[in-house]
Structures are given as structure tokens and as C-alpha cells.
Coordinates of C-alpha atoms in Angstrom, one line a residue:
Chain A
M101 CA -6.9 2.5 -11.2
S102 CA -8.8 5.2 -9.3
E103 CA -8.2 3.3 -6.0
A104 CA -4.4 3.4 -6.6
L105 CA -4.6 7.2 -7.4
I106 CA -6.6 8.0 -4.2
N107 CA -4.2 5.9 -2.3
T108 CA -1.3 7.9 -3.7
V109 CA -2.8 11.2 -2.9
L110 CA -3.6 10.2 0.7
L111 CA -0.1 8.8 1.2
S112 CA 1.5 12.0 -0.1
L113 CA -0.6 14.0 2.4
L114 CA 0.6 11.6 5.1
A115 CA 4.2 12.3 4.2
C116 CA 3.6 16.1 4.5
I117 CA 2.0 15.7 8.0
T118 CA 5.0 13.6 9.0
I119 CA 7.4 16.4 8.0
G120 CA 5.3 18.7 10.1
I121 CA 5.5 16.4 13.1
V122 CA 9.3 16.3 12.8
R123 CA 9.6 20.1 12.5
T124 CA 7.1 21.4 15.0
R125 CA 8.4 22.4 18.4
N126 CA 5.2 23.3 20.2
L127 CA 4.1 20.1 21.9
F128 CA 0.4 20.8 21.6
G129 CA 0.9 21.3 17.9
V130 CA 2.6 17.9 17.8
V131 CA -0.4 16.3 19.5
V132 CA -2.9 17.9 17.2
L133 CA -0.8 16.9 14.1
S134 CA -0.6 13.3 15.4
G135 CA -4.4 13.3 15.6
I136 CA -4.6 14.4 12.0
Y137 CA -2.0 11.7 11.1
S138 CA -4.2 9.0 12.7
L139 CA -7.3 10.2 10.8
L140 CA -5.4 10.2 7.5
I141 CA -3.9 6.8 8.0
A142 CA -7.3 5.5 9.0
S143 CA -8.6 6.8 5.6
V144 CA -5.7 5.0 3.9
M145 CA -6.7 1.8 5.6
M146 CA -10.2 2.3 4.3
V147 CA -8.8 2.6 0.8
L148 CA -6.7 -0.6 1.5
D149 CA -10.0 -2.5 2.3
A150 CA -9.1 -2.9 6.0
V151 CA -12.4 -1.7 7.5
D152 CA -12.0 -3.1 11.0
V153 CA -8.5 -1.9 11.2
A154 CA -9.6 1.6 10.1
M155 CA -12.2 1.7 12.8
T156 CA -9.8 0.6 15.5
E157 CA -7.1 2.9 14.4
A158 CA -9.4 5.9 14.4
S159 CA -10.8 5.2 17.9
V160 CA -7.4 4.3 19.4
G161 CA -5.1 6.7 17.5
A162 CA -7.2 9.8 17.1
G163 CA -9.3 9.3 20.2
M164 CA -7.3 7.6 23.0
S165 CA -3.7 8.5 22.1
T166 CA -4.7 12.2 21.9
V167 CA -6.3 12.1 25.4
L168 CA -3.3 10.2 26.9
L169 CA -0.8 12.6 25.4
L170 CA -2.8 15.6 26.6
G171 CA -3.0 14.1 30.1
T172 CA 0.8 13.7 30.1
L173 CA 1.3 17.3 29.0
Y174 CA -1.0 18.4 31.8
L175 CA 0.9 16.4 34.4
T176 CA 4.4 17.4 33.2
K177 CA 3.6 21.0 32.4
G178 CA 5.5 20.7 29.2
H179 CA 4.5 23.3 26.6
E180 CA 7.4 23.8 24.3
M181 CA 10.5 21.8 23.3
K182 CA 13.9 23.2 23.7
A183 CA 15.5 24.7 20.6
F184 CA 18.3 22.5 19.4
K185 CA 20.9 22.1 16.6
P186 CA 20.1 19.3 14.2
P187 CA 22.6 16.6 14.9
L188 CA 24.0 15.0 11.8
L189 CA 24.7 11.5 12.9
P190 CA 21.0 10.5 13.5
L191 CA 20.1 12.1 10.2
F192 CA 22.7 9.9 8.4
V193 CA 21.6 6.8 10.3
A194 CA 17.9 7.4 9.4
I195 CA 18.7 8.1 5.7
G196 CA 21.1 5.1 5.6
V197 CA 18.5 2.8 7.0
G198 CA 15.9 4.2 4.7
A199 CA 18.1 3.7 1.6
M200 CA 18.9 0.1 2.6
L201 CA 15.2 -0.6 3.1
V202 CA 14.4 0.9 -0.3
Y203 CA 17.0 -1.3 -1.9
G204 CA 15.3 -4.3 -0.3
T205 CA 11.9 -3.1 -1.4
I206 CA 12.6 -3.3 -5.1
D207 CA 12.1 -7.1 -5.2
L208 CA 8.7 -7.0 -3.6
P209 CA 5.7 -7.7 -5.8
P210 CA 3.8 -4.6 -7.1
F211 CA 0.9 -3.0 -5.3
G212 CA -2.5 -4.6 -5.7
A213 CA -1.5 -7.7 -7.6
A214 CA -3.7 -10.7 -6.9
D215 CA -1.0 -13.3 -7.8
Q216 CA 1.6 -12.4 -5.2
P217 CA 2.6 -15.1 -2.7
V218 CA 0.9 -13.3 0.3
N219 CA -2.5 -13.8 -1.3
Q220 CA -2.0 -17.4 -2.5
H221 CA -2.3 -19.8 0.4
V222 CA -3.6 -18.8 3.8
G223 CA -5.9 -15.9 3.0
P224 CA -8.1 -17.6 0.4
D225 CA -8.2 -20.7 2.7
Y226 CA -9.7 -18.6 5.5
L227 CA -12.1 -16.9 3.1
A228 CA -13.3 -20.3 1.9
R229 CA -13.6 -21.9 5.3
S230 CA -15.0 -19.1 7.4
K231 CA -18.7 -19.3 6.3
P232 CA -19.2 -23.1 6.5
E233 CA -17.2 -23.6 9.6
T234 CA -18.1 -20.7 11.9
G235 CA -21.1 -19.0 10.1
I236 CA -19.7 -15.5 10.5
P237 CA -19.6 -13.4 7.3
N238 CA -16.9 -11.1 8.6
V239 CA -13.8 -13.1 8.0
V240 CA -11.6 -10.8 10.1
T241 CA -13.8 -11.4 13.2
S242 CA -13.9 -15.2 12.7
V243 CA -10.1 -15.4 12.3
L244 CA -9.5 -13.1 15.3
A245 CA -11.9 -14.8 17.7
S246 CA -12.0 -18.4 16.5
Y247 CA -9.0 -19.5 14.4
R248 CA -6.4 -17.3 16.2
G249 CA -8.2 -17.0 19.6
F250 CA -5.0 -17.6 21.6
D251 CA -3.4 -14.7 19.9
T252 CA -6.2 -12.5 21.1
L253 CA -5.8 -13.9 24.6
G254 CA -2.1 -13.0 24.6
E255 CA -3.0 -9.5 23.4
T256 CA -5.4 -9.1 26.3
T257 CA -2.7 -10.3 28.7
V258 CA -0.3 -7.6 27.3
V259 CA -2.9 -4.9 27.7
F260 CA -3.7 -6.1 31.3
T261 CA 0.0 -6.1 32.2
A262 CA 0.4 -2.6 30.8
G263 CA -2.6 -1.4 32.8
I264 CA -1.1 -2.9 36.0
G265 CA 2.2 -1.2 35.2
I266 CA 0.5 2.2 34.7
L267 CA -1.4 1.8 38.0
M268 CA 1.8 0.9 39.9
L269 CA 3.7 3.8 38.4
L270 CA 1.1 6.4 39.1
R271 CA -0.3 5.2 42.4
R272 CA 2.8 6.2 44.3
R273 CA 2.4 9.7 43.1
R274 CA -1.1 10.0 44.5
K275 CA 0.1 8.9 47.9
K276 CA 2.8 11.5 47.8
D277 CA 0.3 14.2 47.0
D278 CA -1.9 13.2 49.9
T279 CA 1.0 13.3 52.4
L280 CA 2.0 16.7 51.0
R281 CA -1.5 18.0 51.5
E282 CA -1.6 16.7 55.1
G283 CA 1.7 18.3 55.8
E284 CA 0.4 21.7 54.6
K285 CA -2.5 21.4 57.0
Chain B
M36 CA -20.0 11.6 -11.0
F37 CA -18.7 10.2 -7.7
I38 CA -15.2 10.7 -9.1
L39 CA -15.9 14.4 -9.2
A40 CA -17.0 14.4 -5.6
M41 CA -13.9 12.4 -4.7
I42 CA -11.6 14.9 -6.4
A43 CA -13.3 17.8 -4.6
V44 CA -12.8 16.0 -1.2
L45 CA -9.2 15.3 -2.0
V46 CA -8.5 18.9 -3.0
A47 CA -10.2 20.2 0.2
L48 CA -8.1 17.7 2.1
S49 CA -4.9 19.0 0.6
L50 CA -5.8 22.6 1.4
A51 CA -6.8 21.6 5.0
V52 CA -3.5 19.7 5.4
F53 CA -1.6 22.8 4.2
R54 CA -3.4 24.9 6.8
A55 CA -2.6 22.4 9.5
L56 CA 1.1 22.5 8.7
A57 CA 1.2 26.3 8.2
G58 CA -1.2 27.4 10.9
P59 CA 0.4 30.0 13.1
N60 CA -1.0 28.7 16.3
V61 CA -2.6 25.6 17.7
F62 CA -6.2 26.7 17.2
D63 CA -5.7 27.0 13.4
R64 CA -4.3 23.5 13.4
L65 CA -7.3 22.3 15.5
L66 CA -9.8 23.9 13.1
A67 CA -8.0 22.1 10.2
A68 CA -8.1 18.9 12.2
N69 CA -11.8 19.2 12.7
F70 CA -12.3 19.8 9.0
I71 CA -10.1 16.9 8.1
G72 CA -12.2 14.6 10.3
T73 CA -15.4 15.7 8.4
L74 CA -13.6 15.2 5.1
A75 CA -12.5 11.7 6.2
I76 CA -16.2 10.9 6.8
M77 CA -17.1 12.3 3.4
L78 CA -14.2 10.4 1.7
L79 CA -15.2 7.0 3.0
A80 CA -18.9 7.6 2.1
V81 CA -17.9 8.6 -1.4
L82 CA -15.4 5.8 -1.6
G83 CA -18.2 3.3 -0.7
F84 CA -20.3 4.5 -3.6
L85 CA -17.4 4.6 -5.9
N86 CA -16.5 1.0 -5.3
G87 CA -20.1 -0.1 -5.4
R88 CA -20.3 -1.3 -1.9
P89 CA -21.7 1.5 0.3
E90 CA -22.3 -0.6 3.5
F91 CA -19.4 0.7 5.6
L92 CA -20.9 4.0 6.7
D93 CA -20.9 2.7 10.3
V94 CA -17.2 3.5 10.3
G95 CA -18.2 7.1 9.3
L96 CA -20.5 7.3 12.4
V97 CA -17.6 6.2 14.6
Y98 CA -15.4 8.9 13.0
A99 CA -18.0 11.6 13.6
F100 CA -18.4 10.7 17.3
L101 CA -14.6 10.5 17.7
N102 CA -14.0 13.8 15.9
I103 CA -16.4 15.7 18.2
T104 CA -15.0 14.0 21.3
G105 CA -11.4 14.6 20.5
T106 CA -12.0 18.3 19.6
Y107 CA -13.9 18.8 22.9
A108 CA -11.1 17.1 24.9
V109 CA -8.5 19.4 23.4
L110 CA -10.6 22.5 23.8
K111 CA -11.6 21.7 27.4
F112 CA -7.9 21.3 28.1
F113 CA -7.0 24.6 26.6
R114 CA -9.8 26.5 28.3
Y115 CA -9.7 25.0 31.8
G116 CA -6.2 23.6 31.9
A117 CA -7.4 20.1 32.9
L118 CA -9.2 17.2 31.4
G119 CA -11.4 16.4 34.3
G120 CA -12.0 16.9 38.0
E121 CA -12.9 20.2 39.7
A122 CA -11.1 22.7 37.4
P123 CA -12.5 26.1 38.1
P124 CA -13.9 27.8 35.0
N125 CA -11.9 30.9 35.5
E126 CA -11.1 32.4 32.1
E127 CA -9.3 35.4 33.5
D128 CA -6.4 33.5 35.1
E129 CA -3.3 34.6 33.2
N130 CA -1.3 31.5 34.3
R131 CA -3.6 29.3 32.3
K132 CA -3.1 31.2 29.1
G133 CA -0.4 30.6 26.5
F134 CA -1.1 27.0 25.4
S135 CA -1.4 28.1 21.8
G136 CA 2.1 29.5 21.7
V137 CA 0.7 33.0 21.0
H138 CA 2.2 34.5 24.1
K139 CA 6.0 34.4 23.8
T140 CA 7.4 35.5 27.2
Chain C
M64 CA -35.4 7.5 -12.6
I65 CA -33.5 10.0 -14.8
I66 CA -35.0 12.9 -12.8
A67 CA -33.6 11.3 -9.6
D68 CA -30.2 10.9 -11.2
V69 CA -30.2 14.5 -12.3
I70 CA -31.2 15.7 -8.8
S71 CA -28.5 13.7 -7.1
W72 CA -25.8 14.9 -9.6
V73 CA -26.7 18.5 -9.1
M74 CA -26.7 18.1 -5.3
I75 CA -23.3 16.3 -5.4
I76 CA -21.8 19.0 -7.7
V77 CA -23.1 21.8 -5.4
G78 CA -21.8 20.0 -2.3
S79 CA -18.4 19.5 -3.8
F80 CA -18.3 23.2 -4.7
F81 CA -19.1 24.3 -1.2
L82 CA -16.5 21.9 0.3
V83 CA -13.8 23.4 -1.9
V84 CA -14.9 26.9 -1.2
G85 CA -14.7 26.3 2.5
A86 CA -11.2 24.9 2.2
I87 CA -10.1 27.9 0.1
G88 CA -11.5 30.2 2.8
L89 CA -9.5 28.2 5.4
I90 CA -6.4 29.0 3.4
R91 CA -7.0 32.6 2.4
M92 CA -8.6 34.2 5.5
P93 CA -6.3 36.3 7.8
D94 CA -7.1 35.0 11.3
I95 CA -8.7 32.1 13.2
F96 CA -12.1 33.8 13.6
T97 CA -12.7 34.6 9.9
R98 CA -11.3 31.2 9.0
M99 CA -13.8 29.6 11.4
H100 CA -16.6 31.7 9.9
A101 CA -15.7 30.8 6.3
L102 CA -15.3 27.1 7.0
S103 CA -18.2 26.2 9.3
V104 CA -20.9 27.7 7.1
S105 CA -19.8 26.2 3.8
E106 CA -18.8 22.9 5.5
T107 CA -22.3 22.3 6.8
M108 CA -23.7 23.2 3.4
G109 CA -21.3 21.0 1.5
V110 CA -21.7 18.0 3.7
G111 CA -25.5 18.4 3.6
F112 CA -25.7 18.6 -0.2
L113 CA -23.2 15.7 -0.7
L114 CA -25.0 13.4 1.7
G115 CA -28.4 14.4 0.2
G116 CA -27.2 13.5 -3.3
M117 CA -25.9 10.1 -2.0
M118 CA -29.2 9.5 -0.3
V119 CA -31.1 10.1 -3.5
Q120 CA -28.7 7.5 -5.2
A121 CA -29.2 5.0 -2.4
G122 CA -33.0 5.0 -2.4
F123 CA -35.0 3.6 0.5
T124 CA -32.4 1.3 2.0
L125 CA -30.4 0.9 5.2
V126 CA -27.6 2.9 3.6
A127 CA -29.9 5.9 3.3
F128 CA -30.8 5.6 7.0
K129 CA -27.1 5.6 7.9
L130 CA -26.6 8.7 5.7
I131 CA -29.4 10.4 7.5
C132 CA -27.8 9.6 10.9
L133 CA -24.5 11.0 9.6
F134 CA -26.2 14.1 8.4
V135 CA -28.0 14.8 11.6
L136 CA -24.8 14.2 13.6
L137 CA -22.6 16.5 11.5
F138 CA -25.3 19.1 11.2
F139 CA -25.5 19.5 14.9
T140 CA -21.9 18.9 16.0
S141 CA -19.8 20.7 13.5
P142 CA -21.1 24.2 14.2
I143 CA -20.8 23.5 17.9
A144 CA -17.2 22.5 17.4
S145 CA -16.4 25.6 15.5
H146 CA -18.0 27.8 18.1
A147 CA -16.0 26.0 20.8
I148 CA -12.7 26.4 18.9
S149 CA -13.2 30.2 18.5
R150 CA -14.3 30.5 22.1
A151 CA -11.3 28.7 23.4
A152 CA -9.0 30.8 21.1
M153 CA -10.6 33.9 22.6
A154 CA -10.1 32.6 26.2
D155 CA -6.5 31.8 25.4
G156 CA -5.9 35.4 24.3
V157 CA -5.7 35.1 20.5
E158 CA -6.4 38.6 19.2
P159 CA -8.5 39.0 16.0
V160 CA -6.6 40.6 13.1
L161 CA -8.2 44.0 12.5
D162 CA -8.4 45.6 9.1
G163 CA -5.7 47.6 7.5
P164 CA -3.4 47.0 4.5
E165 CA -0.3 46.4 6.6
I166 CA -1.9 43.4 8.3
D167 CA -1.6 40.6 5.8
A168 CA -2.6 37.0 6.1
R169 CA 0.8 35.9 5.1
S170 CA 2.8 38.1 7.4
D171 CA 4.1 36.7 10.7
K172 CA 2.5 39.4 12.8
H173 CA 0.2 37.1 14.6
D174 CA 2.6 36.8 17.5
M175 CA 2.6 40.6 18.2
P176 CA 0.4 42.2 20.8
L177 CA -2.5 44.2 19.5
E178 CA -1.0 47.6 20.4
D179 CA 2.2 47.1 18.5
R180 CA 0.2 45.8 15.5
R181 CA -1.8 49.0 15.5
K182 CA 1.3 51.1 15.6
T183 CA 2.6 49.4 12.5
T184 CA -0.5 50.3 10.6
T185 CA 0.3 53.7 9.3
A186 CA -2.2 53.8 6.5
I187 CA -5.3 54.3 8.6
D188 CA -7.0 57.5 7.4
A189 CA -7.6 60.3 9.9
D190 CA -11.3 60.2 9.0
E191 CA -11.4 56.5 9.8
A192 CA -9.7 57.0 13.1
E193 CA -12.1 59.8 14.0
L194 CA -15.0 57.6 13.0
S195 CA -13.9 54.7 15.2
A196 CA -13.3 57.1 18.1
S197 CA -16.8 58.6 17.8
V198 CA -18.3 55.0 17.7
L199 CA -16.4 54.2 20.9
V200 CA -17.8 57.4 22.5
E201 CA -21.3 56.4 21.5
D202 CA -20.8 53.0 22.9
E203 CA -19.7 54.4 26.2
E204 CA -22.7 56.8 26.3
I205 CA -25.0 53.9 25.6
E206 CA -23.5 51.9 28.4
K207 CA -23.9 54.9 30.8
G208 CA -27.5 55.4 29.8
E209 CA -28.2 51.8 30.5
K210 CA -26.8 52.0 33.9
Chain D
M41 CA 6.1 3.1 -18.1
I42 CA 8.1 4.6 -15.3
F43 CA 5.0 6.3 -13.8
E44 CA 3.2 3.0 -13.4
E45 CA 6.3 1.5 -11.7
F46 CA 6.4 4.5 -9.4
I47 CA 2.7 4.0 -8.5
N48 CA 3.3 0.3 -7.9
Y49 CA 6.0 0.9 -5.4
Y50 CA 4.8 4.2 -3.9
N51 CA 3.2 2.5 -0.9
Y52 CA 6.5 0.9 0.1
F53 CA 8.4 4.2 -0.4
I54 CA 6.0 6.1 1.8
T55 CA 6.1 3.3 4.4
L56 CA 9.9 3.5 4.5
F57 CA 9.8 7.3 4.7
L58 CA 7.6 7.1 7.7
M59 CA 9.9 4.5 9.2
S60 CA 13.0 6.7 8.8
S61 CA 11.2 9.7 10.2
G62 CA 10.1 7.8 13.3
L63 CA 13.6 6.5 13.7
Y64 CA 15.0 10.0 13.3
I65 CA 12.6 11.5 15.9
V66 CA 13.4 8.7 18.4
V67 CA 17.1 9.0 18.1
A68 CA 17.6 12.8 17.6
R69 CA 14.9 14.6 19.6
G70 CA 15.5 15.1 23.3
N71 CA 11.9 15.6 24.4
M72 CA 10.4 12.4 25.7
V73 CA 6.8 13.1 24.6
K74 CA 8.1 13.7 21.1
K75 CA 10.1 10.5 21.3
L76 CA 6.9 8.6 22.0
V77 CA 5.1 10.3 19.1
G78 CA 8.0 9.2 16.9
L79 CA 7.6 5.7 18.2
G80 CA 4.0 5.9 17.1
L81 CA 5.1 6.9 13.6
F82 CA 7.3 3.9 13.4
Q83 CA 4.5 1.6 14.5
T84 CA 2.1 3.0 12.0
S85 CA 4.6 2.5 9.2
V86 CA 4.7 -1.2 10.1
Y87 CA 0.9 -1.3 9.9
L88 CA 1.2 0.1 6.4
L89 CA 3.9 -2.4 5.5
Y90 CA 1.6 -5.3 6.4
L91 CA -1.6 -4.0 4.9
S92 CA -0.2 -2.9 1.5
P93 CA 0.4 -6.4 0.1
G94 CA -3.0 -7.6 1.3
K95 CA -4.9 -5.2 -0.9
I96 CA -6.1 -6.6 -4.3
L97 CA -7.1 -3.9 -6.8
G98 CA -10.7 -4.3 -7.7
G99 CA -11.4 -6.3 -4.5
T100 CA -13.8 -5.5 -1.7
P101 CA -13.3 -5.7 2.1
P102 CA -13.3 -9.3 3.4
I103 CA -16.9 -9.4 4.6
L104 CA -18.7 -12.1 2.7
A105 CA -21.8 -11.1 0.8
E106 CA -23.7 -12.1 -2.3
G107 CA -22.4 -10.9 -5.6
Y108 CA -18.8 -10.3 -4.8
E109 CA -16.0 -12.5 -6.0
V110 CA -12.7 -10.9 -5.2
Y111 CA -11.9 -10.2 -1.5
S112 CA -8.7 -8.7 0.0
N113 CA -6.6 -10.8 2.2
P114 CA -8.0 -10.9 5.8
L115 CA -5.0 -12.2 7.6
P116 CA -2.9 -8.9 7.7
H117 CA -6.0 -7.2 9.1
V118 CA -6.1 -9.6 12.0
L119 CA -2.4 -9.2 12.8
I120 CA -2.6 -5.5 12.7
L121 CA -5.7 -5.3 14.9
T122 CA -3.6 -7.0 17.6
A123 CA -0.7 -4.8 16.9
I124 CA -2.7 -1.5 17.3
V125 CA -4.1 -2.5 20.7
V126 CA -0.6 -3.5 21.9
G127 CA 0.7 -0.2 20.5
V128 CA -1.6 1.9 22.6
A129 CA -0.8 -0.1 25.7
T130 CA 2.9 0.6 25.0
L131 CA 2.1 4.3 24.6
G132 CA 0.2 4.4 27.8
L133 CA 3.0 2.7 29.8
G134 CA 5.6 5.0 28.2
L135 CA 3.6 8.1 29.1
A136 CA 3.3 6.9 32.7
L137 CA 7.1 6.5 32.8
V138 CA 7.4 10.1 31.5
V139 CA 5.2 11.4 34.3
R140 CA 7.3 9.5 36.9
I141 CA 10.5 10.9 35.3
H142 CA 9.1 14.4 35.5
E143 CA 8.4 13.9 39.2
A144 CA 11.9 12.7 39.9
Y145 CA 13.9 15.1 37.8
G146 CA 11.6 18.1 37.1
T147 CA 12.1 18.0 33.4
I148 CA 11.3 15.8 30.3
E149 CA 14.3 16.9 28.2
E150 CA 16.8 14.1 27.9
D151 CA 20.1 16.1 28.2
E152 CA 18.9 17.9 31.3
I153 CA 18.0 14.6 32.9
F154 CA 21.5 13.3 32.1
S155 CA 23.2 16.3 33.6
K156 CA 21.0 16.1 36.7
G157 CA 21.6 12.4 37.1
D158 CA 25.4 13.1 37.1
D159 CA 24.9 15.7 39.8
L160 CA 22.8 13.4 42.0
Q161 CA 25.4 10.6 41.6
E162 CA 28.2 13.0 42.7
E163 CA 26.2 14.1 45.7
D164 CA 25.6 10.5 46.7
N165 CA 29.3 9.8 46.4
K166 CA 30.1 12.7 48.7
N167 CA 27.5 11.9 51.3
S168 CA 28.1 8.2 51.5
T169 CA 29.9 7.1 54.6
L170 CA 30.7 3.6 53.6
P171 CA 33.9 3.3 51.6
G172 CA 32.4 0.7 49.4
D173 CA 29.7 3.0 48.2
A174 CA 32.1 5.5 46.7
K175 CA 32.5 3.7 43.5

């Protein structure tokens, strides 16, 4: 029961931070708040027993995303968002989508139950087979690298493609800067 | 006994989140973020003892390194206006000020 | 064994107390520098006591070694981070809130320049103003003497 | 026990709240960096949606050891690990696009970009010599 209560408190704090992200206009404030958001959601993942995911989310979300966002703010000189009137249509769309999803959620099994269908077939199978077949005690690692290795290969391909895309987008810029500097001389 | 420590950590976390939301400028938010990082480490240490499986403190070590690295990245950006390269450490340059939103021009 | 339990409980209670006190200081103090001061001191104390109490509970195991690593890391990095935050705030031009009953933590006067803020404080006594002026004069004299 | 029911479904409610907030930011806000942060909120809500059913109350993380019987489901963790890495790749590519857009238009606000794009289009139409390019 204590686990569920800790989970509840952390999720409420997460909702508060989300409201802050929506309302803040200073972009640096938004970056710092998103870092806090990543730390909190990594703590929630710790409570939800996802240790490896928590480690990855903390390093990627709170570390790398913050640095990437700061670099973008440096390159675009964007400090503050423009003031704006809250448009009503997106608000209604968001609230409507949320209400429909809540209606769909009612039929889901309750939190933390061991007898829900998700935990019946594949998960226990991996838990039973991992130690004798691969010899790795960490089941997440064995599934990620052995049973679903091709998934991980596809993920690496995606990251590689994104890196190539970033390089191609930003390389042209550096050339332009060089020509500008030569023109100044 | 660990439940009491957990309650203290959660109360401190709530207060720090309040400061991060209400903080008048970026540096208050940053101070709260640093404190929240420390509190996340304490939370997962206490949680390990509470659940009877305190082996996952490695995650806490990762958090500690990331916390200090992220804070330094943001602060270096605020002070020098760049993340790397040959940024001159000139603190008197007025153009570089105003990241915190204190100076409304 | 009971003595070790009692020691660890006392340490955990003291650590929790310091953490909560630091968080209250983060809420109640008027500006970034006093907040940093209230937070960093009690944060280091609270973290140290909590990790110490857990170390006593863990005994001589790998867990205790990890806790010692965490303690050393936090003990050195968290004051440095606080110092860096206040230094960056100073470099960015955040002015400290000086004393006076008009300047309140919950007012929105943080955005004002220091001169305007001083004008709004009407309740400074004449004696106090004189005192601060004499201190300033003394400081200048000291600087001249050094030169 | 309405309170217990509430606790049982609280994870899903917060997940859906995060999802709606992310959707709102992506649709309503004009600043592109903020839009990408909102996209991150949406992604994180999906992580929560996957991880919440995998938790078993009273279980431990799925790292096999002596003396533990109940483990949480490892499969959502694997899927979400992949999703997190792909998410940061998406974020990096989007931010690179924002940098390029800022070079081309001088702003990262959406409405200003639209108005500038219309102006550039009109200039092109005026300057074009071929009659086929006018439309």
C-alpha cells in the first residue's frame, strides 16, 4: 500500500510541474522545469520497478535533452515567448480527447494487480527462460539484447539516421558562416 | 522508521516543487531543481530500504553525476552565454545579461 | 544490535528534520542568496545523516560502500553547485533583497531595480540611514588607506 | 471504497492529463521550442501508460536473485527503453530543424513565420519573369 501512496504523491507533483510548463513564458524557465519533470518521472519509474528505464530516462531526459534545448536557445537567441491570447479551440480539442481517453480507461484492470492479462503470458515466460537460456540475471538486458535483438538493431538505425539528418541540417550553416567571415576580411 | 524518512523526503519534494513553480526568476527554479535532484537520490535510497532490496544505489550515483553536470551546463550558459568553445569570461558585458528574466527592457 | 538500531533511527530522524527545514527555508526566505544559504547547509547535513543512518542499517556490505560513494559525491558537489548558482545569479544582475519591512518575500518587487526598491522603503529610521552612511564612509577611508 | 478505486486508476488519469497537456501545447503554442517540449510531455505520458500495468504491488524489479518470488513484468521496460532513445533522436532532429528555420526566417514563432512566408511568396511572384511561375 505504501508503494501506491508514494506513487500517487509523485504523480501529483508531476501534474503540478506540467501545469507550470504549460503556463511559463520564459523559455529558460521551461527548460529548467522540463529537467525537473524528467527527474520526477525517473523517480516514478523507480517506484514502478523499472530500474533500467529510470536510469536511461534520467541520463537522456535530464542530461541530454536539457543540453540540446540550451544549445538551440543559444543558436536561435530565443529568450521569451510572445504573449498570446489562449485560443479556445485547442483547449476544447485537448479536453475532449482527454475525456474520451478517460472513458476508455475505466475498463482497464486496476493498478498493481498481478492477475491482469498483461502479466499472464509473455512476461512470466521471459522471467522463467532467461536464466537457463542466456545466463543473465537481469531479464531486461537479456530480452533487449538477445530475444529482441533485431528491435535494438532497428533502434540503432533510427538513431544513426537522425544523427545523419542533424549533421546535414547544420553543416550547411557552418559553411555559410565561413564564407561570411572570409567576406568580412 | 524508513516510512518517516520517506514522508520527510516527500514533504521536502513538494515544497521544492512549489518553489520551482513560483520562483520569480530562473535561478530560483535552478536551485529548486538541484535540490529536487538530491531529493530524488534520497528517495530511491530510502525506497530500496523500504522495499527490502537496497541494491539499486548505482542509479543514485548516476543521478548525482547527472545533477551536477546539468546544473553546471545551465550555469555556464548563463554566465558565459555559450556552452563550449572560446567564450570570453567577461562578466561585465551587458548584452549577455538578462537570461533570468530579471531585466525587463 | 539494539544499540546500532537506535543509532541509525536517531540519525535518520535528524536527517529527515534537516531536509524538511532546508525545504522550508527554500520557501520562506526572501531572495535567491538567502534561499541558497538556508538550503545548502541543511541539505548537506540532512543527506549526511540520512545516508549515515542507512549505512548503519546496511552493515559491512556492498550497499554500505555505495552509500559512502554517494555521500562523498554529494558532500563535495552540492555546496559547489549552490555556490555556482549564486555566482551566476550575481553575474546575471540579480540584486539581493535588502532589509526593510516593505520588502516582503511574497511581493512581486523582485523585478524592480534596486534604487526604486529603496525609494519604496519609507520605514527606514533616520538613525539607521546615518549608521549605514557612516559605515560607507569608513569603508571608503579604509580603501584609501590601503592605497 | 471510492478512495481505493481512485488510487487504482490514478496512474491512468495522470497519464491522460499529461497526454492532453502535451497535445494542447503542441497545438496551441506558437513557439517551436515549446512545441518540442510539449511533444516530449506526450512521449513521456506514453511511457507511463506502458509501465503502469507492468507493475505488480509487492513485486521487485525484474533482476533475478535468491529469495524473491514476485517480479514485475520486464517486457514494457524493454519496449520503453527503445522508445526513450528514439525519442531523444526525434528531439535532436526537431531542434536542428528549429535552428535552420531560425536562419531562414529570423524567428521561431509560428505566426511570424507564416506571415513572412506569404511575403516571400508574393515577392517571388512579382520578380518571376516566366509566366508559368506566377501561380
